């Protein structure tokens, strides 16, 4: 009886789009401790880590059919009392080093899992460790191969806590794929046809339905879920083809650009991409050209990530990310031929312009490269160089500060960054949280003729050619948007 | 100069074009200088202050003076410190390379770092009396200021911005620290001027920066020096500076109120 009721409820819940919070709530009303063990199933292989494994809950998690805190032995780690589900450990799918046990044969429902001794579970895990290591990356589901994901920010799992808990009773489990052997062609859907689940009694009453939850209980639950399982939280949204801040997968954040605000610099621009704020100041100085390239000037980009833009950046010399970004900007300038260095030469072998482009990030909320390239472009368009002539008699240079000419900018490169989720989904313009959860990033730079200037894909999950082509198409569209914005802003300041 | 391996290298030496245009520029500036003598020495420049604008920092503030000084400051509330003892305030002051009017400041140079360290120490001196460090034992409060454009009175603006940022971060404070700068031109009988612009500051014979806690009417820092004249002149300058601080205080308080209202109206995400 209860089972049938549960099924119908579940079906109703499924019919409502974006319904994850209720499912989350259902999930949360189960035990604190087993929740720690649920783990984020990898899309390729979703399997229950327990032995015998739990039945698949409505959220695609393994969850016990019926359990109470008592049945599962020790409670979660101390200090975790509070909202159910905000429990033991935020477990991200990526970065977990716990090896999963090999899929055991189907066990009939009913035998209490508490009967399984700790030693048996440990043996199972040890056996699976070697199996997990042997799994290739493509088919990676759980455990071992997840280490290679390189998803940052996943807190370390406390294996001891998980081990302390006993799996609840009444588990049933469907094996998605054999451990060794061929990997599944397509990842199985998260919402598998699920066995009926008994409804849980929620501690605070039923929360509101629907995606927008107002009121204490629902928002608290959603926030707790986000803390505990950020990747699953994101997956819920990605299934509905949108993101937590309401954007589509291919939509950029609101872009604002403001030029000419720093009067001490020769050209400046402030770009805001949502919360990410980047300011670029260009100072032009005179120097003697290098001996081996006597007819070339210099462009020296310098990306700085000061400690005020995000808590993780320390003060001091530039760190890895800043250095990589500086080098990337230099490459973009070189590859796109945005400014030809020969244009910066004043007198062959004697005098040339040096453009110091200092890009400082004021607020780091993801997608630094896009904002930096945009800020650089806008600042360079804003630069006015004074006229410099070399007096032939004295050989000295004369600078006429009154007469200023803009820089010759040949190409207008625009960068578009994408984050790859779970090897399959591409989202554009990731925020800092999305970057932390992503399995890879791609940055595409195009110029105004729709030509590709650079593709930057530093490791991360592999992409098919078709997906890369989609990225390039989106980048070309983005270029048009950005070009319109820049033209508008330059036009607004020209009648000086 | 030692090679800075972490940054892309340009030419070894470069000079700003203003050096070659020096002759013409100096004439212009002298004219401007004569004109500026008519400026009211007690006039305060327009001040723009806004708190709570950065998303990644717990508290933030942006202060802009009419002469063009732009300072952005971020503050973080108490974080656990390794060493026991009372709470500590850690300040950092950075100048953007394009902030100065002359040559570009090379970011890794020793001189730059030295100047930044001095400014950070001055900032700490000005802020420490205002923060209730006794409430945060074994904790670290961090403040980081970034000078985007230097149009004169940079340190004073940084003090105000840092105090605003700390208050915005929810750190318990006795009062806001308001900074005000003064300078005295090299002319023999010149009087002290409030909030000098950058050319005035450059040519000044004596400079002074004050930090005041206005509600308590306590001075937290007096920094500066130069050839100022007899001590009565210095006392007069102090009084002028304190008056300037008192006049700026309502603007800063207003900005905090507005930030709190904004935070209340937009629900936390």
XYZ file of C-alpha atoms in Angstrom, chain A:
496
model
C 0.000 0.000 0.000
C 2.539 2.415 1.101
C 4.591 1.451 -1.886
C 1.905 2.230 -4.366
C 1.309 5.553 -2.758
C 4.935 6.258 -2.944
C 5.090 5.473 -6.608
C 2.240 7.756 -7.503
C 3.736 10.519 -5.481
C 6.990 10.016 -7.188
C 5.393 10.122 -10.591
C 3.623 13.332 -9.761
C 6.808 14.796 -8.533
C 8.538 13.791 -11.698
C 5.962 15.512 -13.829
C 6.823 18.888 -12.401
C 9.865 20.403 -14.009
C 12.776 21.488 -11.966
C 11.418 19.752 -9.037
C 14.583 18.753 -7.446
C 14.141 20.434 -4.097
C 11.262 18.202 -3.167
C 13.188 15.218 -4.243
C 16.028 16.559 -2.281
C 13.796 16.873 0.664
C 12.682 13.343 0.271
C 16.221 12.359 0.145
C 17.145 14.376 3.131
C 14.547 12.872 5.323
C 16.522 9.720 5.258
C 19.374 9.110 7.492
C 22.199 11.480 7.999
C 24.886 8.923 7.812
C 24.010 7.008 4.691
C 23.685 10.286 2.943
C 27.399 10.622 3.310
C 27.881 7.531 1.347
C 25.641 8.393 -1.516
C 28.179 10.155 -3.542
C 27.554 11.744 -6.830
C 27.164 9.030 -9.384
C 29.191 9.603 -12.461
C 27.067 9.732 -15.506
C 28.896 6.934 -17.147
C 28.418 4.489 -14.381
C 26.068 5.042 -11.590
C 26.498 2.524 -8.963
C 25.815 2.171 -5.339
C 28.965 1.996 -3.292
C 27.462 -0.078 -0.607
C 27.517 -3.743 -0.338
C 24.829 -4.885 -0.667
C 23.931 -1.794 -2.613
C 20.997 0.426 -1.893
C 18.047 0.859 -4.104
C 18.041 3.830 -6.381
C 16.240 6.708 -4.793
C 14.179 9.165 -6.805
C 17.071 11.535 -7.128
C 19.218 8.907 -8.674
C 20.996 8.509 -5.414
C 21.184 5.314 -3.676
C 19.074 5.568 -0.647
C 17.841 3.185 1.885
C 14.301 1.945 1.567
C 13.662 2.318 5.183
C 16.061 3.281 7.810
C 16.295 5.216 10.932
C 19.293 6.613 12.605
C 19.419 3.654 14.882
C 19.600 1.140 12.086
C 22.652 2.669 10.643
C 24.902 2.523 13.584
C 26.848 5.555 14.493
C 25.516 8.919 13.593
C 27.498 11.204 11.418
C 30.477 13.101 12.634
C 29.790 15.315 15.611
C 28.835 18.846 15.040
C 26.807 17.977 12.023
C 23.492 18.149 13.727
C 21.204 20.578 12.073
C 19.456 20.486 8.804
C 19.107 16.970 7.636
C 21.047 16.438 4.561
C 23.610 19.038 5.383
C 25.323 16.150 6.892
C 28.477 14.454 7.002
C 30.310 15.329 4.043
C 29.822 17.278 0.920
C 30.666 14.582 -1.448
C 31.492 15.578 -4.931
C 31.628 13.064 -7.658
C 34.924 14.336 -8.842
C 38.002 14.096 -6.808
C 36.790 11.347 -4.604
C 39.428 8.815 -4.085
C 37.299 6.196 -2.498
C 37.356 3.104 -4.531
C 33.971 1.619 -5.172
C 33.231 -2.017 -4.635
C 32.674 -4.063 -7.743
C 29.045 -4.547 -8.646
C 27.889 -7.487 -6.627
C 25.225 -9.820 -7.919
C 21.658 -8.752 -7.353
C 20.761 -9.366 -3.819
C 17.139 -9.883 -2.998
C 15.580 -7.084 -1.022
C 15.059 -7.597 2.615
C 18.239 -8.957 4.143
C 19.260 -6.315 6.578
C 22.428 -4.726 5.447
C 23.403 -4.164 8.980
C 24.256 -7.800 9.007
C 27.162 -7.042 6.727
C 30.204 -6.789 8.834
C 32.764 -4.111 8.483
C 35.446 -6.519 7.486
C 33.475 -7.763 4.524
C 32.908 -4.254 3.320
C 36.561 -3.445 3.635
C 37.518 -6.523 1.701
C 35.094 -5.585 -0.998
C 36.570 -2.146 -1.201
C 40.087 -3.420 -1.380
C 39.129 -5.690 -4.198
C 37.500 -2.888 -6.064
C 40.495 -0.614 -5.714
C 42.453 -2.552 -8.235
C 39.459 -2.799 -10.479
C 38.892 0.900 -10.278
C 42.480 1.632 -11.110
C 42.190 -0.483 -14.151
C 39.153 1.321 -15.451
C 39.758 3.574 -18.343
C 38.881 7.175 -18.175
C 36.080 7.147 -20.577
C 34.011 4.765 -18.666
C 34.789 6.222 -15.412
C 32.059 6.132 -12.986
C 33.134 6.099 -9.507
C 36.128 6.212 -7.427
C 39.492 5.637 -8.854
C 39.261 7.364 -12.173
C 37.466 10.237 -10.617
C 40.797 11.297 -9.186
C 41.955 12.344 -12.565
C 39.076 14.680 -13.011
C 40.939 17.598 -11.669
C 37.874 19.301 -10.440
C 39.061 21.812 -7.955
C 37.538 22.623 -4.688
C 36.247 19.199 -3.818
C 36.725 18.837 -0.108
C 38.565 15.749 0.965
C 36.327 12.902 1.853
C 36.459 11.427 5.219
C 36.536 7.819 4.505
C 36.561 6.949 8.144
C 33.140 8.454 8.587
C 31.748 6.530 5.703
C 33.184 3.357 6.951
C 31.790 3.866 10.369
C 28.264 3.854 9.045
C 26.448 0.677 8.284
C 24.382 0.470 5.166
C 20.724 0.517 5.887
C 18.410 -2.345 5.381
C 16.394 -3.353 2.400
C 18.701 -2.536 -0.484
C 18.117 -3.315 -4.053
C 20.294 -2.220 -6.857
C 20.554 -2.435 -10.620
C 24.038 -2.635 -12.051
C 24.471 -0.100 -14.816
C 27.534 -1.603 -16.459
C 30.190 -4.255 -15.894
C 33.325 -2.911 -14.269
C 35.869 -4.087 -16.740
C 35.047 -4.537 -20.319
C 33.374 -2.073 -22.569
C 32.253 1.248 -21.261
C 28.679 2.263 -21.883
C 28.188 4.123 -25.089
C 26.023 6.810 -23.629
C 25.736 7.697 -19.982
C 22.609 6.237 -18.461
C 20.079 8.838 -17.437
C 20.040 9.897 -13.842
C 16.354 9.305 -13.526
C 16.299 5.610 -13.887
C 13.000 3.765 -13.586
C 12.977 3.571 -9.900
C 11.659 1.121 -7.462
C 8.903 2.456 -5.268
C 10.022 4.463 -2.333
C 8.203 4.902 0.879
C 7.465 8.518 1.558
C 9.438 10.080 4.283
C 8.173 12.280 7.017
C 9.834 15.610 6.704
C 10.866 17.277 9.890
C 9.545 20.689 9.033
C 6.571 19.725 6.967
C 6.382 19.625 3.224
C 8.257 22.369 1.519
C 6.785 24.345 -1.315
C 6.949 22.840 -4.723
C 8.424 24.358 -7.745
C 11.754 25.773 -8.568
C 11.431 29.041 -6.751
C 11.134 28.271 -3.151
C 10.341 31.036 -0.803
C 10.265 30.707 2.883
C 12.659 29.382 5.393
C 12.448 25.674 5.051
C 12.730 25.374 1.300
C 15.537 27.836 0.804
C 17.465 26.405 3.676
C 17.105 22.948 2.229
C 18.233 24.058 -1.177
C 21.174 25.910 0.263
C 22.111 22.893 2.348
C 21.902 20.668 -0.693
C 24.079 23.065 -2.569
C 26.709 22.915 0.145
C 26.642 19.179 0.476
C 26.377 18.179 -3.141
C 27.276 21.105 -5.360
C 27.739 18.966 -8.430
C 24.354 17.301 -8.094
C 22.809 20.663 -7.397
C 24.185 21.908 -10.664
C 23.160 18.803 -12.509
C 19.578 19.383 -11.512
C 19.632 22.690 -13.256
C 21.592 21.505 -16.225
C 18.974 18.845 -16.845
C 16.442 21.592 -17.316
C 18.861 23.399 -19.613
C 19.422 26.290 -17.346
C 21.691 27.392 -14.538
C 21.087 28.448 -10.933
C 21.330 32.122 -11.770
C 18.621 31.692 -14.359
C 20.738 31.832 -17.491
C 20.463 29.511 -20.428
C 23.398 27.260 -21.151
C 24.511 29.496 -23.976
C 23.784 32.832 -22.409
C 26.341 35.333 -21.223
C 26.032 37.414 -18.120
C 25.265 41.100 -18.398
C 28.297 42.777 -19.917
C 29.114 46.370 -19.055
C 32.017 48.363 -20.354
C 33.228 51.779 -19.273
C 36.177 53.420 -20.957
C 38.364 56.359 -20.248
C 37.862 56.451 -16.500
C 41.525 56.440 -15.498
C 42.913 59.735 -16.686
C 46.489 59.035 -15.649
C 46.619 56.136 -18.103
C 46.724 56.679 -21.823
C 43.783 54.371 -22.305
C 41.626 52.521 -19.861
C 38.578 50.328 -19.772
C 36.543 48.673 -17.050
C 34.596 45.582 -18.034
C 32.013 43.809 -15.904
C 30.827 40.364 -16.903
C 28.177 39.757 -14.257
C 30.202 40.016 -11.068
C 33.597 39.566 -12.676
C 35.175 43.000 -12.876
C 38.384 43.648 -14.763
C 40.080 46.976 -15.341
C 42.731 47.495 -17.993
C 45.018 50.494 -18.106
C 47.392 51.107 -20.972
C 50.426 53.313 -20.548
C 52.556 54.164 -23.525
C 56.233 54.860 -23.092
C 59.199 55.291 -25.364
C 62.100 52.922 -25.579
C 64.790 51.818 -27.941
C 63.734 48.792 -29.963
C 65.481 45.495 -29.461
C 68.591 44.871 -31.485
C 67.233 41.898 -33.396
C 63.899 43.487 -34.239
C 64.803 47.071 -34.933
C 61.506 47.963 -36.510
C 59.210 46.617 -33.838
C 57.758 48.173 -30.760
C 56.658 46.319 -27.656
C 53.341 45.288 -26.175
C 53.660 44.032 -22.626
C 50.476 42.644 -21.089
C 50.411 42.037 -17.369
C 47.457 40.378 -15.671
C 47.264 40.898 -11.933
C 45.024 39.066 -9.540
C 45.345 41.068 -6.344
C 44.191 39.670 -3.048
C 41.071 41.775 -3.100
C 39.528 40.015 -6.052
C 39.055 36.700 -4.343
C 40.012 35.165 -1.060
C 42.200 32.512 -2.550
C 44.687 34.917 -4.097
C 47.527 35.993 -1.865
C 49.345 39.248 -2.047
C 52.827 39.156 -3.453
C 54.301 38.201 -6.797
C 51.892 36.921 -9.440
C 50.774 33.347 -8.932
C 50.203 30.627 -11.486
C 46.857 31.789 -12.710
C 48.038 35.344 -13.212
C 51.137 34.246 -15.079
C 49.159 31.908 -17.284
C 46.642 34.635 -18.027
C 49.393 37.116 -18.917
C 50.976 34.666 -21.292
C 47.607 33.881 -22.799
C 46.853 37.538 -23.436
C 50.255 37.948 -25.072
C 49.490 34.977 -27.290
C 46.102 36.374 -28.245
C 47.661 39.676 -29.238
C 50.266 37.890 -31.281
C 47.972 35.374 -32.946
C 45.209 37.749 -33.823
C 47.592 40.450 -35.017
C 45.474 42.924 -33.125
C 48.341 45.406 -33.033
C 51.175 44.976 -35.417
C 54.409 45.773 -33.653
C 55.814 47.475 -36.709
C 53.123 50.115 -36.317
C 54.596 51.002 -32.958
C 57.991 51.845 -34.306
C 58.776 55.522 -34.631
C 62.322 55.485 -35.927
C 63.939 52.334 -37.087
C 66.443 51.165 -34.548
C 66.172 54.285 -32.436
C 62.772 54.803 -30.933
C 59.636 52.790 -30.566
C 56.503 52.784 -28.467
C 56.063 50.401 -25.586
C 52.482 49.673 -24.623
C 52.221 48.442 -21.074
C 48.795 46.879 -20.722
C 48.022 46.238 -17.074
C 44.915 44.187 -16.531
C 43.821 44.066 -12.932
C 40.980 41.870 -11.799
C 38.899 43.621 -9.180
C 36.342 40.915 -8.570
C 36.854 37.315 -9.582
C 33.669 35.467 -10.363
C 34.827 33.202 -13.147
C 35.643 33.769 -16.805
C 38.679 35.907 -16.299
C 40.047 35.428 -19.806
C 36.991 36.697 -21.625
C 36.774 39.796 -19.504
C 40.507 40.459 -19.806
C 40.541 40.222 -23.585
C 37.510 42.451 -23.807
C 39.002 45.000 -21.416
C 42.266 44.988 -23.333
C 40.501 45.583 -26.612
C 38.388 48.404 -25.245
C 41.388 50.048 -23.553
C 43.526 49.854 -26.685
C 40.758 51.420 -28.702
C 40.733 54.208 -26.174
C 44.464 54.908 -26.313
C 45.576 58.208 -27.757
C 49.271 58.424 -28.543
C 50.960 61.795 -28.806
C 52.790 62.574 -31.974
C 56.516 61.938 -31.736
C 58.972 63.220 -34.269
C 62.707 62.969 -34.340
C 64.532 66.138 -34.940
C 67.112 65.323 -37.628
C 69.558 67.988 -36.566
C 69.762 67.271 -32.887
C 68.707 63.634 -33.068
C 66.396 64.172 -30.136
C 62.776 63.266 -30.162
C 60.081 65.803 -29.816
C 56.786 64.966 -28.346
C 53.749 66.970 -29.129
C 51.285 66.247 -26.368
C 48.589 68.351 -27.922
C 48.238 66.263 -31.012
C 47.094 62.759 -30.298
C 46.300 59.921 -32.614
C 44.500 56.723 -31.822
C 46.235 53.394 -32.153
C 45.911 51.400 -35.315
C 44.034 48.303 -34.311
C 43.802 45.882 -37.155
C 41.775 43.086 -35.732
C 39.293 42.856 -32.894
C 39.640 39.532 -31.163
C 36.960 38.475 -28.743
C 37.285 35.511 -26.429
C 34.484 33.153 -25.441
C 35.003 30.680 -22.643
C 33.141 27.477 -22.049
C 33.123 25.062 -19.171
C 32.710 21.345 -19.766
C 30.540 19.419 -17.353
C 30.744 15.673 -17.088
C 32.460 15.410 -20.455
C 29.282 16.213 -22.298
C 27.642 19.497 -21.457
C 29.101 22.784 -22.524
C 28.099 25.948 -20.753
C 29.220 29.371 -21.752
C 30.623 32.048 -19.463
C 31.096 30.001 -16.279
C 30.963 31.638 -12.875
C 33.577 30.824 -10.249
C 31.450 28.018 -8.782
C 30.841 26.520 -12.182
C 34.534 26.671 -12.978
C 35.289 24.774 -9.798
C 32.817 22.032 -10.664
C 33.658 21.815 -14.333
C 35.762 19.044 -15.742
C 37.414 21.200 -18.357
C 37.409 24.603 -20.003
C 37.744 25.803 -23.573
C 38.412 29.331 -24.710
C 37.880 30.316 -28.315
C 39.076 33.586 -29.764
C 37.578 34.821 -33.014
C 37.987 38.008 -34.933
C 35.519 40.124 -36.789
C 35.630 38.195 -40.040
C 34.488 35.073 -38.294
C 37.956 33.621 -38.414
C 39.412 31.582 -35.643
C 42.377 33.149 -33.880
C 43.015 30.736 -31.077
C 41.580 27.730 -29.311
C 42.796 27.279 -25.773
C 41.941 24.010 -24.151
C 44.253 23.340 -21.229
C 43.643 19.689 -20.534
C 40.335 18.707 -19.023
C 37.803 16.338 -20.462
C 38.041 15.480 -24.151
C 35.715 17.146 -26.612
C 34.375 15.834 -29.865
C 34.891 17.769 -33.034
C 31.191 18.484 -33.315
C 31.122 20.065 -29.869
C 34.128 22.181 -30.709
C 32.353 23.340 -33.822
C 29.363 24.361 -31.686
C 31.701 26.342 -29.482
C 33.163 28.130 -32.457
C 29.722 28.993 -33.750
C 28.722 30.408 -30.397
C 31.972 32.350 -30.230
C 31.230 33.963 -33.577
C 27.814 35.042 -32.337
C 29.350 36.417 -29.178
C 31.813 38.408 -31.223
C 28.985 40.251 -32.880
C 27.455 41.140 -29.531
C 30.745 42.399 -28.168
C 31.590 44.362 -31.276
C 28.286 46.160 -31.091
C 28.950 47.055 -27.476
C 32.430 48.360 -28.159
C 31.314 50.426 -31.142
C 28.564 51.948 -29.086
C 30.878 52.890 -26.272
C 33.562 54.332 -28.536
C 30.997 56.366 -30.390
C 29.705 57.773 -27.154
C 33.020 59.357 -26.275
C 34.263 60.476 -29.684
C 32.669 63.939 -29.776
C 35.015 65.299 -27.147
